[in-house]
Tab-separated table of C-alpha atoms in Angstrom:
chain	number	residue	atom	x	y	z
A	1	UNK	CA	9.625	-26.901	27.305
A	2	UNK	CA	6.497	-27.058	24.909
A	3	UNK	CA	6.682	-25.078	21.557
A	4	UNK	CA	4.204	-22.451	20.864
A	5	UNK	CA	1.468	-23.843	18.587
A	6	UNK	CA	2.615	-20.941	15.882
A	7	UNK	CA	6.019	-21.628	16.124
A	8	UNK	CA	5.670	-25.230	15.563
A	9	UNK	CA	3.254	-24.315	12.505
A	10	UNK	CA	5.581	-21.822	10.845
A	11	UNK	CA	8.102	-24.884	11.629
A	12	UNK	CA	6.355	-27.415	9.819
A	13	UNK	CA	5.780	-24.731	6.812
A	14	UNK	CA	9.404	-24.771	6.285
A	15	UNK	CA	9.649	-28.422	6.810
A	16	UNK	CA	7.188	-28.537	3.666
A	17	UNK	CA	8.761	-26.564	1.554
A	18	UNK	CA	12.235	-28.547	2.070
A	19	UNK	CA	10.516	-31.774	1.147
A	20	UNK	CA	8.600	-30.426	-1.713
A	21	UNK	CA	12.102	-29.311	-3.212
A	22	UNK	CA	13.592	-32.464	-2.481
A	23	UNK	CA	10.996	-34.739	-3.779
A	24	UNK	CA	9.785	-33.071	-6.937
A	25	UNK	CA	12.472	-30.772	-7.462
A	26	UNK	CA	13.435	-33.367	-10.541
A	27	UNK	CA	10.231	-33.566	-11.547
A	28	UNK	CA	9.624	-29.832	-12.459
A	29	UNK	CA	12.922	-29.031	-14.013
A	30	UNK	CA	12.255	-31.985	-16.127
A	31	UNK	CA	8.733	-30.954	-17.405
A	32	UNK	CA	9.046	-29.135	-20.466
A	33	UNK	CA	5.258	-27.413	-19.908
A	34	UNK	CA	6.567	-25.832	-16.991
A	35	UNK	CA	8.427	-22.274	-16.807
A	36	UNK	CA	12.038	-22.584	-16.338
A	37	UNK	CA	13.130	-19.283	-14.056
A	38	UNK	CA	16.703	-18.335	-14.019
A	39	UNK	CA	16.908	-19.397	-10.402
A	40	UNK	CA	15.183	-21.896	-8.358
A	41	UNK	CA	12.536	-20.953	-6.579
A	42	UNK	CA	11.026	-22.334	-2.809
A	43	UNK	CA	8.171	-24.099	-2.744
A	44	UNK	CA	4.644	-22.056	-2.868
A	45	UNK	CA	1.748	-23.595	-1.123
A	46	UNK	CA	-0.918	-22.896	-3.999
A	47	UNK	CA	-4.144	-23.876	-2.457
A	48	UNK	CA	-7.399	-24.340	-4.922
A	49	UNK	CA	-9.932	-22.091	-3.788
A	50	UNK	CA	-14.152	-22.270	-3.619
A	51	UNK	CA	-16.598	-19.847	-3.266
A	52	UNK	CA	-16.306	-19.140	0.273
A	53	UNK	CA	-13.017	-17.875	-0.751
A	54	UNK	CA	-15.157	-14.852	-2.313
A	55	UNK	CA	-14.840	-12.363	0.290
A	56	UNK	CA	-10.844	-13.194	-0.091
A	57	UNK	CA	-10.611	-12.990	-3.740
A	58	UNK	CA	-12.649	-9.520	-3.655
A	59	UNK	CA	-10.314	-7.889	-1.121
A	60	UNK	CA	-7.758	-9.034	-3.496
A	61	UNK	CA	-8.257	-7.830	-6.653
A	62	UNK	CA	-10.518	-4.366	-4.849
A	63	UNK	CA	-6.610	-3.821	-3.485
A	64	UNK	CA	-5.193	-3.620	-6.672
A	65	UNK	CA	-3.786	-0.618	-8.093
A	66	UNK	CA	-5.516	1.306	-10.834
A	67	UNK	CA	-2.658	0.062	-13.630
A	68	UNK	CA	-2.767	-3.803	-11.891
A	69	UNK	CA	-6.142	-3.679	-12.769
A	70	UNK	CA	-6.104	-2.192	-16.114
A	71	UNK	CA	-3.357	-5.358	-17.160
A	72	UNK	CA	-4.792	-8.074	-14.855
A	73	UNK	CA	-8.650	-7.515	-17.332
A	74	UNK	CA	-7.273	-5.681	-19.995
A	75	UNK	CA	-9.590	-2.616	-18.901
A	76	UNK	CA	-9.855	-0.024	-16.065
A	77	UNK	CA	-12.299	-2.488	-14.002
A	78	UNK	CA	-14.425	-0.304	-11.223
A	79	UNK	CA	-15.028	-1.999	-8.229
A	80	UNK	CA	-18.140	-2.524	-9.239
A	81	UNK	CA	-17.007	-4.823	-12.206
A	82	UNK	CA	-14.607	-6.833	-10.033
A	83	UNK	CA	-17.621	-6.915	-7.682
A	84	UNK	CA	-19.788	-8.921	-10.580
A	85	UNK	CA	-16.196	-10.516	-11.635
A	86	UNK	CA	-16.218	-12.083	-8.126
A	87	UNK	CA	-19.901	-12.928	-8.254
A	88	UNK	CA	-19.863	-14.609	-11.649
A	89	UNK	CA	-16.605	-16.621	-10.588
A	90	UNK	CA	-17.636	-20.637	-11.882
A	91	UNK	CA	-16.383	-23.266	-9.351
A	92	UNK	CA	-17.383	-26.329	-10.937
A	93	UNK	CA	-16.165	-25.790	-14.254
A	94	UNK	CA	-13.141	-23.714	-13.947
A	95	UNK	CA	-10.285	-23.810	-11.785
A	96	UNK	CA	-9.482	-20.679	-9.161
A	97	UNK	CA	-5.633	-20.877	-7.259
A	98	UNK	CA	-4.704	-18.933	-4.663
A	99	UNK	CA	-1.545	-18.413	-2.583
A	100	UNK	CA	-1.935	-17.164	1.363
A	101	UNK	CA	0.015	-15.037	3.348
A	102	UNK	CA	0.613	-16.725	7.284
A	103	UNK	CA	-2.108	-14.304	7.746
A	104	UNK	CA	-4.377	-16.106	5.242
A	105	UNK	CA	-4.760	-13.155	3.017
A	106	UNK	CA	-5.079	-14.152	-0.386
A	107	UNK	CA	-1.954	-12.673	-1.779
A	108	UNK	CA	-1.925	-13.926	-5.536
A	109	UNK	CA	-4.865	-15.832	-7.336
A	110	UNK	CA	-4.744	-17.457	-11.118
A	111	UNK	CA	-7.799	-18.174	-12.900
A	112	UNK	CA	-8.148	-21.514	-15.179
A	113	UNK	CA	-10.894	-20.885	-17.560
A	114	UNK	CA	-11.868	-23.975	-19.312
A	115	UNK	CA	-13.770	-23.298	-22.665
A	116	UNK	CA	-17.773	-23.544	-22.496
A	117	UNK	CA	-17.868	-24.064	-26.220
A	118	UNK	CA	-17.804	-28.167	-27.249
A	119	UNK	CA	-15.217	-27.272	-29.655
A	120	UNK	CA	-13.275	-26.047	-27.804
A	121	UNK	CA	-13.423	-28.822	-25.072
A	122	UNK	CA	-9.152	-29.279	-24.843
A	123	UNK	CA	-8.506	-25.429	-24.495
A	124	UNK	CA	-8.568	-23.244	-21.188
A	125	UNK	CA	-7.296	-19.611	-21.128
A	126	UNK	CA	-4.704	-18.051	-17.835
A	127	UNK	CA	-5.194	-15.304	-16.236
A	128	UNK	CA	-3.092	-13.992	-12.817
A	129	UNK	CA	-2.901	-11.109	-10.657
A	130	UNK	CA	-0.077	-10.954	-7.452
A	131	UNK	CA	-0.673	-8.256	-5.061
A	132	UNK	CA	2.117	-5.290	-5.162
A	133	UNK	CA	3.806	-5.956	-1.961
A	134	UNK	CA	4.406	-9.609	-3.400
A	135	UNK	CA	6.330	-9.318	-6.891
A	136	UNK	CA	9.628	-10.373	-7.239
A	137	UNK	CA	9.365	-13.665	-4.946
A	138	UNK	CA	7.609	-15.963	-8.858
A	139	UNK	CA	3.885	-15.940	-7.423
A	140	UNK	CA	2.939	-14.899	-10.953
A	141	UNK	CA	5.427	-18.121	-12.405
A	142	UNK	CA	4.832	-20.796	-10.307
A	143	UNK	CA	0.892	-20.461	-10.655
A	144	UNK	CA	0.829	-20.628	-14.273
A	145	UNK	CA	3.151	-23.603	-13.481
A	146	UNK	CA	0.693	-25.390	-11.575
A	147	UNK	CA	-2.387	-24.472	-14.088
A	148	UNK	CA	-0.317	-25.901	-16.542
A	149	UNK	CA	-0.087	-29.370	-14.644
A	150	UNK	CA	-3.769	-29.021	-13.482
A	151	UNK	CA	-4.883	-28.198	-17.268
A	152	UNK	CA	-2.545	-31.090	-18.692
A	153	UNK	CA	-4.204	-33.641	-15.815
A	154	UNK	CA	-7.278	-32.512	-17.014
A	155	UNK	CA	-6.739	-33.414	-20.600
A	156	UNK	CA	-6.486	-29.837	-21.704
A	157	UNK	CA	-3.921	-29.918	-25.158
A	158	UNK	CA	-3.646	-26.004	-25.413
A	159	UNK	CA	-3.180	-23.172	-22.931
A	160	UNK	CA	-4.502	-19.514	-23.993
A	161	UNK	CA	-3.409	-16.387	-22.878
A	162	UNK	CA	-4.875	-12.952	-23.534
A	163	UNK	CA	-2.547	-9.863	-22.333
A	164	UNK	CA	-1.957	-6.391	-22.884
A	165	UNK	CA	0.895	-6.030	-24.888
A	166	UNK	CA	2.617	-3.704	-22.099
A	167	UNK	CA	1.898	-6.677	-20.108
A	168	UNK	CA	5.469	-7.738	-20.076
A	169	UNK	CA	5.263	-9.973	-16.530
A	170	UNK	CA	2.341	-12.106	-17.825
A	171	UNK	CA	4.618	-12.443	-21.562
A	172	UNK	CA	7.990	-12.986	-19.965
A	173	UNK	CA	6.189	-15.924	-18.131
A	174	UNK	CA	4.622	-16.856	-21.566
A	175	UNK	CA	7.606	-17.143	-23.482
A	176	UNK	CA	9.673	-18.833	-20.710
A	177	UNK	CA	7.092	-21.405	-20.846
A	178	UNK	CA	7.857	-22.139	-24.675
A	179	UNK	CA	4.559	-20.409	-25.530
A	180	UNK	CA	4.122	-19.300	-28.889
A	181	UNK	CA	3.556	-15.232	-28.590
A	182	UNK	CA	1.697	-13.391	-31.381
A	183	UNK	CA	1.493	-9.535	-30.972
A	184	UNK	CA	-1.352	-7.544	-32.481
A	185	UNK	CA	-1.251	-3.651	-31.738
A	186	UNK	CA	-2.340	-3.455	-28.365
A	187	UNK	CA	-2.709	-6.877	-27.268
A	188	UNK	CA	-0.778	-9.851	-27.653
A	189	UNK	CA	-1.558	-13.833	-27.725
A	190	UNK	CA	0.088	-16.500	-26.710
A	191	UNK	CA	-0.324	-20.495	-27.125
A	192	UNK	CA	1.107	-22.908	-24.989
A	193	UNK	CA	0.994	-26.572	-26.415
A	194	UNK	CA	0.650	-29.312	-23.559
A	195	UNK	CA	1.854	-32.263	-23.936
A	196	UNK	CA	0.134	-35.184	-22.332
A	197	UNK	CA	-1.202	-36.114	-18.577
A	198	UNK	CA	1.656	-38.250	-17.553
A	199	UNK	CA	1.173	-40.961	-14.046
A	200	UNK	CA	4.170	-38.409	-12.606
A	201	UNK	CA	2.186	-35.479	-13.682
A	202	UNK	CA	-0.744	-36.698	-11.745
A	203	UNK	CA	0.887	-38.121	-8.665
A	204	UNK	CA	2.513	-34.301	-8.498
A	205	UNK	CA	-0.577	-32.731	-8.726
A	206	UNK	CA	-1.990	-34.991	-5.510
A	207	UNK	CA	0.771	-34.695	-3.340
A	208	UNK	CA	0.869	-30.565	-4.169
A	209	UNK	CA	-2.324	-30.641	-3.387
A	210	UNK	CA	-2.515	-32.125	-0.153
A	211	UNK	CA	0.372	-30.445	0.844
A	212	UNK	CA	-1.499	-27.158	0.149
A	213	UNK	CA	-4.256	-28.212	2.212
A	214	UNK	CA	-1.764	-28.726	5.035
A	215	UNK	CA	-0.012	-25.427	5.101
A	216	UNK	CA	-3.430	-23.787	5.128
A	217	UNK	CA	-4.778	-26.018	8.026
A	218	UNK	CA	-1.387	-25.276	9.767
A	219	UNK	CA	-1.839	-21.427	9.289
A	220	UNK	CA	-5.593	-21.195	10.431
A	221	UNK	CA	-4.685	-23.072	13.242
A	222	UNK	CA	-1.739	-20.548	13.830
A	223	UNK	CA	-4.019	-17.531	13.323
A	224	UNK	CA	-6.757	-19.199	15.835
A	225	UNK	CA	-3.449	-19.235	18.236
A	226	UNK	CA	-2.918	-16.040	17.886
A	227	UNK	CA	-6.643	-14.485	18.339
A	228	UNK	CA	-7.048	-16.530	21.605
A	229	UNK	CA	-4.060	-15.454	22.460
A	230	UNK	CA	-4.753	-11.673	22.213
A	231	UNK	CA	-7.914	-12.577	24.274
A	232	UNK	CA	-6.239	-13.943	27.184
A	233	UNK	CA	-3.997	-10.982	27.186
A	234	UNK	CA	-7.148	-8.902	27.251
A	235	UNK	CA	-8.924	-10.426	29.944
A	236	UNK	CA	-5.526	-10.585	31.643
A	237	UNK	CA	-5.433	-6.539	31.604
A	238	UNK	CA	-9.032	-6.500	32.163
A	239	UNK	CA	-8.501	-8.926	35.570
A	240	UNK	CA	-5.441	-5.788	36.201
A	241	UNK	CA	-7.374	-2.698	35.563
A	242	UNK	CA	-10.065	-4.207	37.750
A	243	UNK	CA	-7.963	-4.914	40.708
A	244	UNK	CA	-6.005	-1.810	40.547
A	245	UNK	CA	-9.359	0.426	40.523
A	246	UNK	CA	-10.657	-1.685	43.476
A	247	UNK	CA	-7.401	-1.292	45.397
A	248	UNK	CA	-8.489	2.872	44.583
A	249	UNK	CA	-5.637	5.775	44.741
């Protein structure tokens, strides 16, 4: 008996995850630059985004809460200013992650801002938002994990982040990293030191990155599935309702 096309998709998402663990497992809990959670956490397909991701990243961050908002830009942003957020996002210079639901809705995103100033040239600043229906599961850990490889493989020697200082999340995730943490009133700063791109550090960030690529091939080609799918059963009841009204009372 053949296998559903979505069932052998959300089968081959597992079977990713299990390898990921099992082949770089070592490699992560071995990385000092990397956050250590108290427990381990599955494999997250974190999938580098470009701009015709926009429409994805602006139903994001428009479905934030008023408070999510407030700590994810340190203001009360309108829609309006996540609308020119969204519009001014940079794709060639900095880096944009996101991780999909099986739905392909763009349930977390990180932004890796690399510094425009030459003197700057080894510094990059972190910023995340998860959507509320996704905390709890690490979104917010394991994608300042992965701009911390992505910044190190990029020759980046210092990580910035700028938080609220009720922005305990962002600060837990800080410190856990080994960032150095430097409250003042309001807002808080935090340094994270990276040490050198490494030829594991690289190879890592490949093979996550292909691996990415396939989850989100696998779920677009699982969503396809299921809108064809739906059609058929449409023009299935269509095909019914017609026969039944020609057949009459």
């Amino acid at each position: 008996m053949n296998t559903p096309r979505s069932s052998r998709s959300f089968g081959w998402s597992r079977w990713l995850s299990t390898q990921w663990q099992r082949w770089f497992g070592s490699f992560v809990s071995a990385n000092p630059a990397t956050p250590k959670p108290r427990k381990a956490l599955p494999w997250v397909p974190i999938r580098s985004l470009s701009p015709r991701h926009k429409p994805r990243i602006a139903r994001h961050l428009l479905a934030l809460p008023a408070q999510d908002r407030y700590l994810r830009f340190g203001y009360a942003a309108t829609d309006e200013q996540i609308g020119r957020y969204v519009a001014g996002l940079n794709f060639v210079r900095d880096e944009i992650f996101g991780v999909f639901n099986r739905r392909l809705d763009l349930v977390a995103m990180a932004h890796l801002a690399y510094s425009i100033d030459p003197q700057w040239a080894t510094c990059a600043e972190f910023g995340v938002s998860v959507s509320p229906h996704q905390r709890g599961k690490g979104l917010g850990a394991k994608l300042f994990g992965h701009a911390v490889m992505h910044a190190r493989n990029q020759g980046v020697s210092l990580l910035f982040i700028h938080a609220l200082s009720e922005n305990v999340a962002m600060l837990k995730i800080a410190r856990q990293a080994g960032a150095s943490v430097q409250r003042d009133g309001s807002e808080t700063e935090a340094y994270l030191a990276l040490p050198q791109a490494t030829l594991d550090s690289q190879i890592n960030g490949l093979v996550q990155e292909q691996m990415a690529e396939v989850d989100y091939q696998l779920k677009m080609q699982a969503n396809q599935f299921r809108e064809w799918l739906c059609t058929v059963q449409e023009i299935r009841q269509g095909v019914r309702d017609a026969r039944d009204a020609a057949r009459g009372p």
